[in-house]
mmCIF file of C-alpha atoms in Angstrom:
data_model
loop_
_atom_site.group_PDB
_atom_site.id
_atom_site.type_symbol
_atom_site.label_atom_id
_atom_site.label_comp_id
_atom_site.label_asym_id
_atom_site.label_seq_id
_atom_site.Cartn_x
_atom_site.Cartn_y
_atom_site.Cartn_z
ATOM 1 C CA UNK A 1 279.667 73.607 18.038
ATOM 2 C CA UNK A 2 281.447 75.823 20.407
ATOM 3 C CA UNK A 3 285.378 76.527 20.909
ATOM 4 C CA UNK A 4 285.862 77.660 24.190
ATOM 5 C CA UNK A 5 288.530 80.409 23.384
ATOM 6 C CA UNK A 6 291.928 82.826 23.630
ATOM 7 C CA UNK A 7 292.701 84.826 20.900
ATOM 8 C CA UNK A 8 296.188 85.164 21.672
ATOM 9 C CA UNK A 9 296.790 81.550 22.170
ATOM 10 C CA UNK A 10 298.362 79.458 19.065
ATOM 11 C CA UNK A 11 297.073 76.548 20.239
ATOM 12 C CA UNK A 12 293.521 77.963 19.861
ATOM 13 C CA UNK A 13 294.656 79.705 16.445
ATOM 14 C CA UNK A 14 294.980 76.550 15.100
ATOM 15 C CA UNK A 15 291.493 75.525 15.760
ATOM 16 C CA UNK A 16 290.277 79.174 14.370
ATOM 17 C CA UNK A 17 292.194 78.688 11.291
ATOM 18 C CA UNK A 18 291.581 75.170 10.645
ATOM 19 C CA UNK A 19 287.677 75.694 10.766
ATOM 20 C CA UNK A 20 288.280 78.959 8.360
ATOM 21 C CA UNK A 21 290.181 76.690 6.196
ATOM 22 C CA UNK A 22 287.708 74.022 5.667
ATOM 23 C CA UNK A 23 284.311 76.242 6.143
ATOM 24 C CA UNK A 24 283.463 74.430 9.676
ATOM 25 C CA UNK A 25 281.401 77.336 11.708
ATOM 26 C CA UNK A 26 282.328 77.497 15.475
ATOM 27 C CA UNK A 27 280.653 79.306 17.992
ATOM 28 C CA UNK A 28 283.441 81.272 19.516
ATOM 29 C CA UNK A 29 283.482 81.789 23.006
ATOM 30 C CA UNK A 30 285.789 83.744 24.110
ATOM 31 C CA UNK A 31 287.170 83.164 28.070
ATOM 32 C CA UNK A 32 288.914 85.769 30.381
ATOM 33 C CA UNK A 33 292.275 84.048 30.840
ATOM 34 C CA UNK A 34 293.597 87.271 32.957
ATOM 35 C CA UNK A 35 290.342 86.898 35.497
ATOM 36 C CA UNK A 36 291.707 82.441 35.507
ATOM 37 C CA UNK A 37 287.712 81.718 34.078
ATOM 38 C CA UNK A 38 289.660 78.867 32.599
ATOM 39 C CA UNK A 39 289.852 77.360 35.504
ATOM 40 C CA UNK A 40 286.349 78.093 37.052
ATOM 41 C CA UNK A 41 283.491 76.622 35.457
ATOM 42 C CA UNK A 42 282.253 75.850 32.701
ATOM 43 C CA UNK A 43 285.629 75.453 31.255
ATOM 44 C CA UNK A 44 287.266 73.650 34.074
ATOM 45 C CA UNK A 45 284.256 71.194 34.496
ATOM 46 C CA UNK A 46 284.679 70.657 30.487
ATOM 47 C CA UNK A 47 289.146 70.642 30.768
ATOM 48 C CA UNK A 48 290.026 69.207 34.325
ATOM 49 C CA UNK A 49 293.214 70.635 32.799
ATOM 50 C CA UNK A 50 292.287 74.199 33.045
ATOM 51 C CA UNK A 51 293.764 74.694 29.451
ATOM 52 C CA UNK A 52 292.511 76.384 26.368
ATOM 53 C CA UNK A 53 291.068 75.561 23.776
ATOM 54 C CA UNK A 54 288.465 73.359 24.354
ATOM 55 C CA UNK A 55 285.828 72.042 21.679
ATOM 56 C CA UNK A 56 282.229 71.288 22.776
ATOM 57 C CA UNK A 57 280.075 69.383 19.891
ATOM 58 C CA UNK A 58 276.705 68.159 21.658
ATOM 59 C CA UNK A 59 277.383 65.258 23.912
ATOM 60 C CA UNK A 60 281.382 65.265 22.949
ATOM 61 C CA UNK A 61 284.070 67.533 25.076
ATOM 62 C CA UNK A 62 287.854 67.875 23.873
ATOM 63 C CA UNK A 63 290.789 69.521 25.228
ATOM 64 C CA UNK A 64 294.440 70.122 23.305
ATOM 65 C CA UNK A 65 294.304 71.191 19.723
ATOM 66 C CA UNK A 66 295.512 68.444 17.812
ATOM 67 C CA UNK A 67 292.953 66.555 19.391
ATOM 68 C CA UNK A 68 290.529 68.932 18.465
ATOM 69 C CA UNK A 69 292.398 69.119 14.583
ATOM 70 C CA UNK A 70 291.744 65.437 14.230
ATOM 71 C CA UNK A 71 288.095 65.026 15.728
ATOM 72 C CA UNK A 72 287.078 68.249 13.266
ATOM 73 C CA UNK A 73 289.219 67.156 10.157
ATOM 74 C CA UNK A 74 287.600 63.000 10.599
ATOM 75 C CA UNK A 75 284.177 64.193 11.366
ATOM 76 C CA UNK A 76 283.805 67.696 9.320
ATOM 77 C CA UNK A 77 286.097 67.967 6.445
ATOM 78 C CA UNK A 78 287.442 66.893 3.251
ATOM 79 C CA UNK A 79 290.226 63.646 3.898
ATOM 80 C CA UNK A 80 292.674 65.478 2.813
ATOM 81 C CA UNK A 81 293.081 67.181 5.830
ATOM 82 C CA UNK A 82 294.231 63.905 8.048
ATOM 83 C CA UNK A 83 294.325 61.499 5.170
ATOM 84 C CA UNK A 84 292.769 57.899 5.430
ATOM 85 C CA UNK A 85 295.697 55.179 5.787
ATOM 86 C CA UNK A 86 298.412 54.196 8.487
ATOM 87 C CA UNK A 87 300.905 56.000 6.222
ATOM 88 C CA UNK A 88 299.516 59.214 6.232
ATOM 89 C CA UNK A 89 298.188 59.314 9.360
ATOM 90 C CA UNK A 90 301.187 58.408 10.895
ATOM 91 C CA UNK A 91 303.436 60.607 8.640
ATOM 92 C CA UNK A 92 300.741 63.390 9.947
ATOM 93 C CA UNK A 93 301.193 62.490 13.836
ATOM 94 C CA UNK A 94 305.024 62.834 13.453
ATOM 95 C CA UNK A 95 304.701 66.511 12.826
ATOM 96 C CA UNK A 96 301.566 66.690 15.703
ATOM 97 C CA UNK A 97 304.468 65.499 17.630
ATOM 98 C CA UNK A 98 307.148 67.853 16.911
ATOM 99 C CA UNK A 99 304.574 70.999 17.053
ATOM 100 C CA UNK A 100 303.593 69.684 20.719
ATOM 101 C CA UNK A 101 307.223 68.978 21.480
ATOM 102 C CA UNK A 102 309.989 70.986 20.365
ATOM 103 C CA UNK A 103 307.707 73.878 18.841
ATOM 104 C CA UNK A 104 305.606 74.325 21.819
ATOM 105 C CA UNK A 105 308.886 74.479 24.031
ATOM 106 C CA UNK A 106 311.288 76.312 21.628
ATOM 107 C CA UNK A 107 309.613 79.046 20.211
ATOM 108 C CA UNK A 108 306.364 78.966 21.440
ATOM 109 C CA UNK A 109 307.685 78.874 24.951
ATOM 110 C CA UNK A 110 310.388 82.042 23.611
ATOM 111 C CA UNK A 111 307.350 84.081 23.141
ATOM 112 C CA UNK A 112 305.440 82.957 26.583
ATOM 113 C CA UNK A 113 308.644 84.907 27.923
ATOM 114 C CA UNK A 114 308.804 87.735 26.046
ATOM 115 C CA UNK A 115 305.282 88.431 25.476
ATOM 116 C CA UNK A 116 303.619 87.347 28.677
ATOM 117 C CA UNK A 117 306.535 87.217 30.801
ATOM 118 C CA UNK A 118 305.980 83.548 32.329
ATOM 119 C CA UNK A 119 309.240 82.215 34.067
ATOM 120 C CA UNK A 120 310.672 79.503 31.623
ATOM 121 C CA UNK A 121 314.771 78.864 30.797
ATOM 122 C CA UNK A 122 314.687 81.457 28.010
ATOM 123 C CA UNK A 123 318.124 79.636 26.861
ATOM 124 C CA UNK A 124 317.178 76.326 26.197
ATOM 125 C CA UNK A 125 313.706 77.859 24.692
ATOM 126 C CA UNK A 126 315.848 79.605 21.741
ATOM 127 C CA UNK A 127 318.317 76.189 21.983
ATOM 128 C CA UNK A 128 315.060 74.232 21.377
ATOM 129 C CA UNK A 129 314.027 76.942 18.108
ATOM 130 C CA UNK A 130 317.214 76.901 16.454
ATOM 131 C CA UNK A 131 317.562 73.549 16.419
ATOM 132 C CA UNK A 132 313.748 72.934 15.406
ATOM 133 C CA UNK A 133 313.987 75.505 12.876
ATOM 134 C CA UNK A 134 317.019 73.890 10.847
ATOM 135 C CA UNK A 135 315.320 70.392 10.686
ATOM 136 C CA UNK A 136 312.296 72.306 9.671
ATOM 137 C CA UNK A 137 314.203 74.746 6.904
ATOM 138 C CA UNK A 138 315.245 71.618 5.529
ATOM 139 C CA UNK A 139 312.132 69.630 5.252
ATOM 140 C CA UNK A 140 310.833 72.696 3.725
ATOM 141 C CA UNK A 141 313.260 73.180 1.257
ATOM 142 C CA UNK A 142 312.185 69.724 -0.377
ATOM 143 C CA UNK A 143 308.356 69.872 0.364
ATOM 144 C CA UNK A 144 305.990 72.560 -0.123
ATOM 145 C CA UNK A 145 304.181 70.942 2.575
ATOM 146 C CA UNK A 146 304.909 69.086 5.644
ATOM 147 C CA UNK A 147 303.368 65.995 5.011
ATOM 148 C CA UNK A 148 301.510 64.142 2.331
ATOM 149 C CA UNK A 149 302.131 66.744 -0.251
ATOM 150 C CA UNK A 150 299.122 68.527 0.291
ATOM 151 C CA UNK A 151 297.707 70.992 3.315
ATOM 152 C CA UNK A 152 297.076 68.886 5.886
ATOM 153 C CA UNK A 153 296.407 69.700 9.568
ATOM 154 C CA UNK A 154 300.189 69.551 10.340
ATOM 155 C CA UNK A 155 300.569 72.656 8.495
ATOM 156 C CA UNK A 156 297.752 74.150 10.527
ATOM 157 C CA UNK A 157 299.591 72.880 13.781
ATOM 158 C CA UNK A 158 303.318 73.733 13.041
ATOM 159 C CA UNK A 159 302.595 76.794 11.836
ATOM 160 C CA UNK A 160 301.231 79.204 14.018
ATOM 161 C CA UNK A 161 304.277 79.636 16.875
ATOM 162 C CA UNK A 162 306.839 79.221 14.195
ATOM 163 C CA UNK A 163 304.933 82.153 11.941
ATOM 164 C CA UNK A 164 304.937 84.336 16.123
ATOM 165 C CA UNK A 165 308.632 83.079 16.971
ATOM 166 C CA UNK A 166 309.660 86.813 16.111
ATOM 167 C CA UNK A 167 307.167 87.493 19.427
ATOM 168 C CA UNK A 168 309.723 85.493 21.587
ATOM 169 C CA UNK A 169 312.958 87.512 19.923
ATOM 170 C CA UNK A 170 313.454 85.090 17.420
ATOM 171 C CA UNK A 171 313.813 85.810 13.771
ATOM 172 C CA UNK A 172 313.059 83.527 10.860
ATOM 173 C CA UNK A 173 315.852 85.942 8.424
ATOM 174 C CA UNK A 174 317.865 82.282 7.830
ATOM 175 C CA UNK A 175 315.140 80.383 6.927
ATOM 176 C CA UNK A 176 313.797 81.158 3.419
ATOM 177 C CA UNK A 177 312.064 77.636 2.938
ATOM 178 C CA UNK A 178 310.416 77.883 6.379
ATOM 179 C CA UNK A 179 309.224 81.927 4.902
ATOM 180 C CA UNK A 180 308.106 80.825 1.700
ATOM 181 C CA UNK A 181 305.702 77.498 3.519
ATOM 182 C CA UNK A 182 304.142 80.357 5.629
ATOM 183 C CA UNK A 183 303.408 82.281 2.667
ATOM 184 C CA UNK A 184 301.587 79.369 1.032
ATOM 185 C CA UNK A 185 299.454 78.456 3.650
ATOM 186 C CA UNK A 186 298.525 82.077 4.221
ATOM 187 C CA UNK A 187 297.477 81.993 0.280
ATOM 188 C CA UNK A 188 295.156 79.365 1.129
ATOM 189 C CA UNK A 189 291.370 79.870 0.471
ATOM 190 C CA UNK A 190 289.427 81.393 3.233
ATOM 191 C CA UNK A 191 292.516 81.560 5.785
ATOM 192 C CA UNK A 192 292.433 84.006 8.730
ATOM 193 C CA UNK A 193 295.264 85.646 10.793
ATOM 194 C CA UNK A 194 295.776 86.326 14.184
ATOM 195 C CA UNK A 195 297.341 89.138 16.647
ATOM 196 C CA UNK A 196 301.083 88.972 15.790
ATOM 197 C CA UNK A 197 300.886 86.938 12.081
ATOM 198 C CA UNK B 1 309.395 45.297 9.551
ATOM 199 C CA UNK B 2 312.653 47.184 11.786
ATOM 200 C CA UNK B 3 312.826 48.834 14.630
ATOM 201 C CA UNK B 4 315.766 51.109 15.761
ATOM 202 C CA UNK B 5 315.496 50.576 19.231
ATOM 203 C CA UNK B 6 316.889 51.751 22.987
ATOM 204 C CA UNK B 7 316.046 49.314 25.271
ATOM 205 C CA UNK B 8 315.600 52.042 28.451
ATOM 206 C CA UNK B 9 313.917 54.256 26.706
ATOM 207 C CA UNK B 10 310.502 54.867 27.325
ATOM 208 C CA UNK B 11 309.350 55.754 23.968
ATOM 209 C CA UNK B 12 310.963 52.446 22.470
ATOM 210 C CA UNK B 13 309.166 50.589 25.101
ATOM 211 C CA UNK B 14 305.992 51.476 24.210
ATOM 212 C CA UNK B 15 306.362 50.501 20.472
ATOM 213 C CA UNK B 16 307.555 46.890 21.472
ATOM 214 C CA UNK B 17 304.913 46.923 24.398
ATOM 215 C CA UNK B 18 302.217 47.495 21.625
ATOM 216 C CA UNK B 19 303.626 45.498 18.913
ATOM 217 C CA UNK B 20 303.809 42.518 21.893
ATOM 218 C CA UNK B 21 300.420 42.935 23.422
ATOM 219 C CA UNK B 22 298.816 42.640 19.311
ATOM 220 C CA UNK B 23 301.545 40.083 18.117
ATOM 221 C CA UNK B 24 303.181 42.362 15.441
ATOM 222 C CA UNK B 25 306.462 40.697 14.599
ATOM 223 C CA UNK B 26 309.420 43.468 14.491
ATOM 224 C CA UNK B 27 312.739 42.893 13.922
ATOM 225 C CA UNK B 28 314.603 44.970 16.973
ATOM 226 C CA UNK B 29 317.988 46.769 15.958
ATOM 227 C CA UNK B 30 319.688 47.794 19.027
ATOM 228 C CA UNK B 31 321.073 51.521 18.340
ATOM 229 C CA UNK B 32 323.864 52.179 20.477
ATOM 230 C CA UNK B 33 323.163 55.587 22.192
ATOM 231 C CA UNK B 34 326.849 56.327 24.462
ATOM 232 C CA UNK B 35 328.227 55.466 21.048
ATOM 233 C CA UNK B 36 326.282 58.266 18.943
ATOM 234 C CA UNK B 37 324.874 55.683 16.743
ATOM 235 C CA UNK B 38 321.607 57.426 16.680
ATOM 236 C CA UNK B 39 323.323 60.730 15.429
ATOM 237 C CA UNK B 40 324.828 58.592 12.271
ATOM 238 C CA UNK B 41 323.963 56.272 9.361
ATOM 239 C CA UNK B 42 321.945 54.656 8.724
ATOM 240 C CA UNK B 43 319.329 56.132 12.120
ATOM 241 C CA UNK B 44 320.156 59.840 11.048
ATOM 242 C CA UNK B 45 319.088 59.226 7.648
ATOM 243 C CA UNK B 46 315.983 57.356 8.296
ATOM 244 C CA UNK B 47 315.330 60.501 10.813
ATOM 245 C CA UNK B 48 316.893 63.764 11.184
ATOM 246 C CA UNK B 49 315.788 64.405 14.397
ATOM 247 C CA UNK B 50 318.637 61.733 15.595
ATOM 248 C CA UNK B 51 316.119 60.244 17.751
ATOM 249 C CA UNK B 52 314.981 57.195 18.785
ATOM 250 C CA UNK B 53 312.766 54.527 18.263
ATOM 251 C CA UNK B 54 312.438 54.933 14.307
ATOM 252 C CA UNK B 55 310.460 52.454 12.388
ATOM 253 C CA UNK B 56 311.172 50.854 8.936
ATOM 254 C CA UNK B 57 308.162 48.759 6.974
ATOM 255 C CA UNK B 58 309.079 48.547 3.552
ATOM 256 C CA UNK B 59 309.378 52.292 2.152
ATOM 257 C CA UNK B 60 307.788 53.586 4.988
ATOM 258 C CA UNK B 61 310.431 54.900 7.953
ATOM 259 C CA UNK B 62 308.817 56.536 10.567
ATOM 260 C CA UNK B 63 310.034 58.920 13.586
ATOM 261 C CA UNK B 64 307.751 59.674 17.238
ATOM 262 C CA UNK B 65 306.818 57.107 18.812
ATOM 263 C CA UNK B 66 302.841 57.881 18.984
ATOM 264 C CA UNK B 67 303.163 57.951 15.036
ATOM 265 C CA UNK B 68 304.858 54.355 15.244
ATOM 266 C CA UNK B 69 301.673 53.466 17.377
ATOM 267 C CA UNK B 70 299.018 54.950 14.954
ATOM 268 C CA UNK B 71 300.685 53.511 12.089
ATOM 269 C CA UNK B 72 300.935 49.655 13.764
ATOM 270 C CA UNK B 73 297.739 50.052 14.889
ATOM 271 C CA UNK B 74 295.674 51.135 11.996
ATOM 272 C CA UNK B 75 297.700 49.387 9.542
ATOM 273 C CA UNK B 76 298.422 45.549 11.678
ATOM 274 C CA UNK B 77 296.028 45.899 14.662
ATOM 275 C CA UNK B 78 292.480 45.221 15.832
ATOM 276 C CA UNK B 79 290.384 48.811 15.334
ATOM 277 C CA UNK B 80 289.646 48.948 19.065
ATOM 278 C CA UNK B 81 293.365 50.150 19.346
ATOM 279 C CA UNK B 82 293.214 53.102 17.859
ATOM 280 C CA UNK B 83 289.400 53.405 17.396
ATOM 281 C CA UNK B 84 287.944 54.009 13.508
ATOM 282 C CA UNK B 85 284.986 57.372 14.831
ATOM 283 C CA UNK B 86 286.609 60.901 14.879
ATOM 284 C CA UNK B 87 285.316 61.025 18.654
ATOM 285 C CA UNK B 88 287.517 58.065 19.444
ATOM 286 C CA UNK B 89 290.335 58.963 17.579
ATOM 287 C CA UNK B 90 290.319 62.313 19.020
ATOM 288 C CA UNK B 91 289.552 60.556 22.925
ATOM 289 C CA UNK B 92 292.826 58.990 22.576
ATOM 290 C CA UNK B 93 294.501 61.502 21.004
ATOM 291 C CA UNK B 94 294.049 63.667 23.927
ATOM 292 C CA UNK B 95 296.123 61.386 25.784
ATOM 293 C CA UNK B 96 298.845 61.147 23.641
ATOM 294 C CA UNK B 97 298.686 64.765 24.108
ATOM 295 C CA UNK B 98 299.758 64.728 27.278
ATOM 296 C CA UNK B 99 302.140 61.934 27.095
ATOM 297 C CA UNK B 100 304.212 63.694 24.596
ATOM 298 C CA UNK B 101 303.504 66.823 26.874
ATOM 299 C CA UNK B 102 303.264 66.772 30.676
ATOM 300 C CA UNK B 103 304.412 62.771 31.000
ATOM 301 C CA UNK B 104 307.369 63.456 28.939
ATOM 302 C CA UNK B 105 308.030 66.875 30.467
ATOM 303 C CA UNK B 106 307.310 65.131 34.076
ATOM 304 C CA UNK B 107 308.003 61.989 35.085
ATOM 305 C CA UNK B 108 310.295 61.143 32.152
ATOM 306 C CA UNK B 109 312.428 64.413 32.565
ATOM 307 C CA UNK B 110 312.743 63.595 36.360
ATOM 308 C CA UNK B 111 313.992 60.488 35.089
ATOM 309 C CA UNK B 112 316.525 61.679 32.551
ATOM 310 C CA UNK B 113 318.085 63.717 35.268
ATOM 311 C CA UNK B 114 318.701 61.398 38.286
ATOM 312 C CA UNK B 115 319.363 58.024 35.733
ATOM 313 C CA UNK B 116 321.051 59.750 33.171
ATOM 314 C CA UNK B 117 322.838 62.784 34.488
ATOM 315 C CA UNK B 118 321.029 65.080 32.169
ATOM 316 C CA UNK B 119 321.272 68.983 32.500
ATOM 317 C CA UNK B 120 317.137 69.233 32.616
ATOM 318 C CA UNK B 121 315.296 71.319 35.993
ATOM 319 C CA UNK B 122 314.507 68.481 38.266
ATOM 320 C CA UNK B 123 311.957 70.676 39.862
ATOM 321 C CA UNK B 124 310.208 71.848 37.432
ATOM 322 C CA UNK B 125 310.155 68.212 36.163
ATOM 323 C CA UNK B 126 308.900 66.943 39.597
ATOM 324 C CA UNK B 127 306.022 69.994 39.561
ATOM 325 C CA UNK B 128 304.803 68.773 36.054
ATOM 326 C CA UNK B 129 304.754 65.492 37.361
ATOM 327 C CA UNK B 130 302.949 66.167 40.376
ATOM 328 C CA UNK B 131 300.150 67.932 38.862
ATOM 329 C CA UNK B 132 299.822 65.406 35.923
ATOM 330 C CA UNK B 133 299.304 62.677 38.200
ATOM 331 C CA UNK B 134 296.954 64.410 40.075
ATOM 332 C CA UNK B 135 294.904 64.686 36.875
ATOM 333 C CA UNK B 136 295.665 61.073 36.109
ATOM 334 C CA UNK B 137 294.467 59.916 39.372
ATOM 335 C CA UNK B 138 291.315 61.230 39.177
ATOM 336 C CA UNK B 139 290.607 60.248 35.512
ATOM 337 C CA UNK B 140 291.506 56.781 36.638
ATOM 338 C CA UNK B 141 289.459 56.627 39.641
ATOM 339 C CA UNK B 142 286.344 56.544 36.930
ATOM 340 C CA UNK B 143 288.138 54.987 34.249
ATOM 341 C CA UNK B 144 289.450 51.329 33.774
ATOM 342 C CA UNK B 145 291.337 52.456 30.584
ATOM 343 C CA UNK B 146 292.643 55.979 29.617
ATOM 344 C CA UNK B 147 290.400 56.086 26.996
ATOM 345 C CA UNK B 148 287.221 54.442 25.277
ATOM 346 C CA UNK B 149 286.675 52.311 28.164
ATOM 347 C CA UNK B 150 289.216 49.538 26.930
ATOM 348 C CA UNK B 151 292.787 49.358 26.281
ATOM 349 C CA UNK B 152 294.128 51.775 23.330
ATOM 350 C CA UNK B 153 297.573 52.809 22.310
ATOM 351 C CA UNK B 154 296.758 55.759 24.828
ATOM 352 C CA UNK B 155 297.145 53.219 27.736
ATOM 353 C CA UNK B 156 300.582 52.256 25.772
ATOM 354 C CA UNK B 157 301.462 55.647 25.252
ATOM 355 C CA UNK B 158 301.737 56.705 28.607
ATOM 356 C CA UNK B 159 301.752 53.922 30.986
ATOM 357 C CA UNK B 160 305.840 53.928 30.650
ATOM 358 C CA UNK B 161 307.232 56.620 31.888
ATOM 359 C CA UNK B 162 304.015 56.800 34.539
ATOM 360 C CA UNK B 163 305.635 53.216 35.709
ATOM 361 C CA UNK B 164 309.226 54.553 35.807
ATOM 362 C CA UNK B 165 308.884 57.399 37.614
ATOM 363 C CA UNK B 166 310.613 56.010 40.685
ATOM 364 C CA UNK B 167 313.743 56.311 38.468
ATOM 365 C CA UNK B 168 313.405 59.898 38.724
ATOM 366 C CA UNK B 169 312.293 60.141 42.746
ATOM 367 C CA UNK B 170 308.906 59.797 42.350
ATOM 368 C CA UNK B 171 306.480 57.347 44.266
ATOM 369 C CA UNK B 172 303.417 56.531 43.211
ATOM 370 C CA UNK B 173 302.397 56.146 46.864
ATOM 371 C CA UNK B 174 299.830 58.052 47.081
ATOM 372 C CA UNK B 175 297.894 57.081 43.366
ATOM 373 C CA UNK B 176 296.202 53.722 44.194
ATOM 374 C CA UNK B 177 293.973 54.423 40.967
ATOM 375 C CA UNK B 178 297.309 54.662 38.937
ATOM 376 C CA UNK B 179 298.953 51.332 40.542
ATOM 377 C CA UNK B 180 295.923 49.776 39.732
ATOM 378 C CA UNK B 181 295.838 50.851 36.214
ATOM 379 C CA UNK B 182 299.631 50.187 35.520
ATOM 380 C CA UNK B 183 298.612 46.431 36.682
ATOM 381 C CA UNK B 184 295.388 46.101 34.502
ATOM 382 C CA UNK B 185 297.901 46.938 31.693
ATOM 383 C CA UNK B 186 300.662 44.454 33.230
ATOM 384 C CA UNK B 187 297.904 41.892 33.068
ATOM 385 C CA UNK B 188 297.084 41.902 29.316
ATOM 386 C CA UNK B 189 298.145 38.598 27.358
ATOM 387 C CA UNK B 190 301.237 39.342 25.365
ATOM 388 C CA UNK B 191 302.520 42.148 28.104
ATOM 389 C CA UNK B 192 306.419 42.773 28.274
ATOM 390 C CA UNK B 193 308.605 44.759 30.674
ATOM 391 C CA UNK B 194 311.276 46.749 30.061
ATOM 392 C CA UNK B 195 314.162 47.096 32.677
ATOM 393 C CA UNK B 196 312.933 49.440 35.690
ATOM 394 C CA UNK B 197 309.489 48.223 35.638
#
């Protein structure tokens, strides 16, 4: 099974930590994102959207990490990771949804300014963050973990650009609960950092 | 079983769309939006996100839209909707990937701006819509369905604000493949509109 990868990217950090996590080996293959080989082939023939990562697992090809969180979690891993009724599931997706939405475009989009210098509204990035960061402070402050009160792959997809928001200028000072939730799932057996966490 | 609802908005739409299309009965509790309602009791307590559509079955209240459609799906709906394999699961997760992502970000931004008034950049919007429709295109020029060759919640998930982009400028002119999608969909027994499409 091969993960077509960036270390740098969170989005592919989830994938490399989610695998650690739950002893899944991946093939890591590392693509030159500076040269654009992600969108030459093989990766572009694999991802028609030229993004990273992207799983390949015999005849089956995924793009976008939460994608790739489910597939590995249903196929590979213990059910705990993306549970086994509509309850669950769904109360799982809702936090897919915010880490695509307003994490990927608060501080995860903060940090594609500051550390890569792409040209996004740095503004309504740290507008997005703040207001992100208090719904997820006070989640946290009543749950040790996002959802089903257990590690699940919503911790492993929320985590990684709020854990680099300091990357994009922002710091997490004010948020104790949001701290302390980082600190567990860093505590976790056989969990791996990245550059920047 | 309740939903807090917004009749123009998209992400409502494709809750009622679904629940219409399997025959799930839900009770549909207009929120009024100019009002604030959404930003009080009882919507902000069900979810503090203040958004809408929120869904209410029993102790269960759920928030996102694509976690609405997993949950009626698994829990009230025929398997093919949502698919039972991790490959299938993960197929159509890809999709609601990009609906939360590039459609929302797209299409539906373009939208918010030119029927709403809202502060968002239009072009930016219309880029991101541009080059997901391009992708969408040519997915659907070898696809009858977005994913698993029949209709899933993907097809729900992102058909809307695909359909409505002329609210926000955009023709779909030049996407026969997409027209002829959005009609495949328009053609399923139980399908509903919503206003604008």
């Amino acid at each position: 099974m091969k993960l077509y990868d960036l270390e740098p990217s969170g989005n592919c950090y989830k994938v490399r930590l989610f695998a650690a996590l739950t002893g899944i080996k991946l093939e890591l293959e590392a693509v030159d994102f500076l040269a654009g080989m992600h969108k030459q082939s093989p990766v572009i023939d694999l991802n028609p959207w030229g993004e990273l990562p992207v799983l390949v697992d015999g005849e089956i090809s995924l793009r976008d990490s939460h994608a790739i969180l489910i597939y590995l979690a249903k196929r590979y891993a213990s059910a705990d990771w993306y549970g086994e009724t509509a309850a669950e599931q769904a109360e799982i997706q809702q936090w897919l949804a915010t880490s695509a939405n307003e994490i990927q475009h608060g501080p995860g989009a903060a940090r594609l300014v500051d550390k890569f210098g792409y040209d996004l509204d740095k503004g309504r990035a740290l507008g997005t963050a703040s207001r992100v960061l208090g719904l997820l402070e006070s989640h946290l402050s009543n749950n040790r973990w996002l959802a089903c009160d257990r590690p699940t792959i919503a911790d492993c997809a929320v985590m990684p650009y709020v854990a680099l928001a300091w990357e994009g200028g922002i710091t997490l000072d004010d948020y104790p609960a949001i701290q302390h939730w980082i600190g567990r799932i860093k505590a976790l057996p056989g969990f791996i950092p990245m550059s920047g966490l």
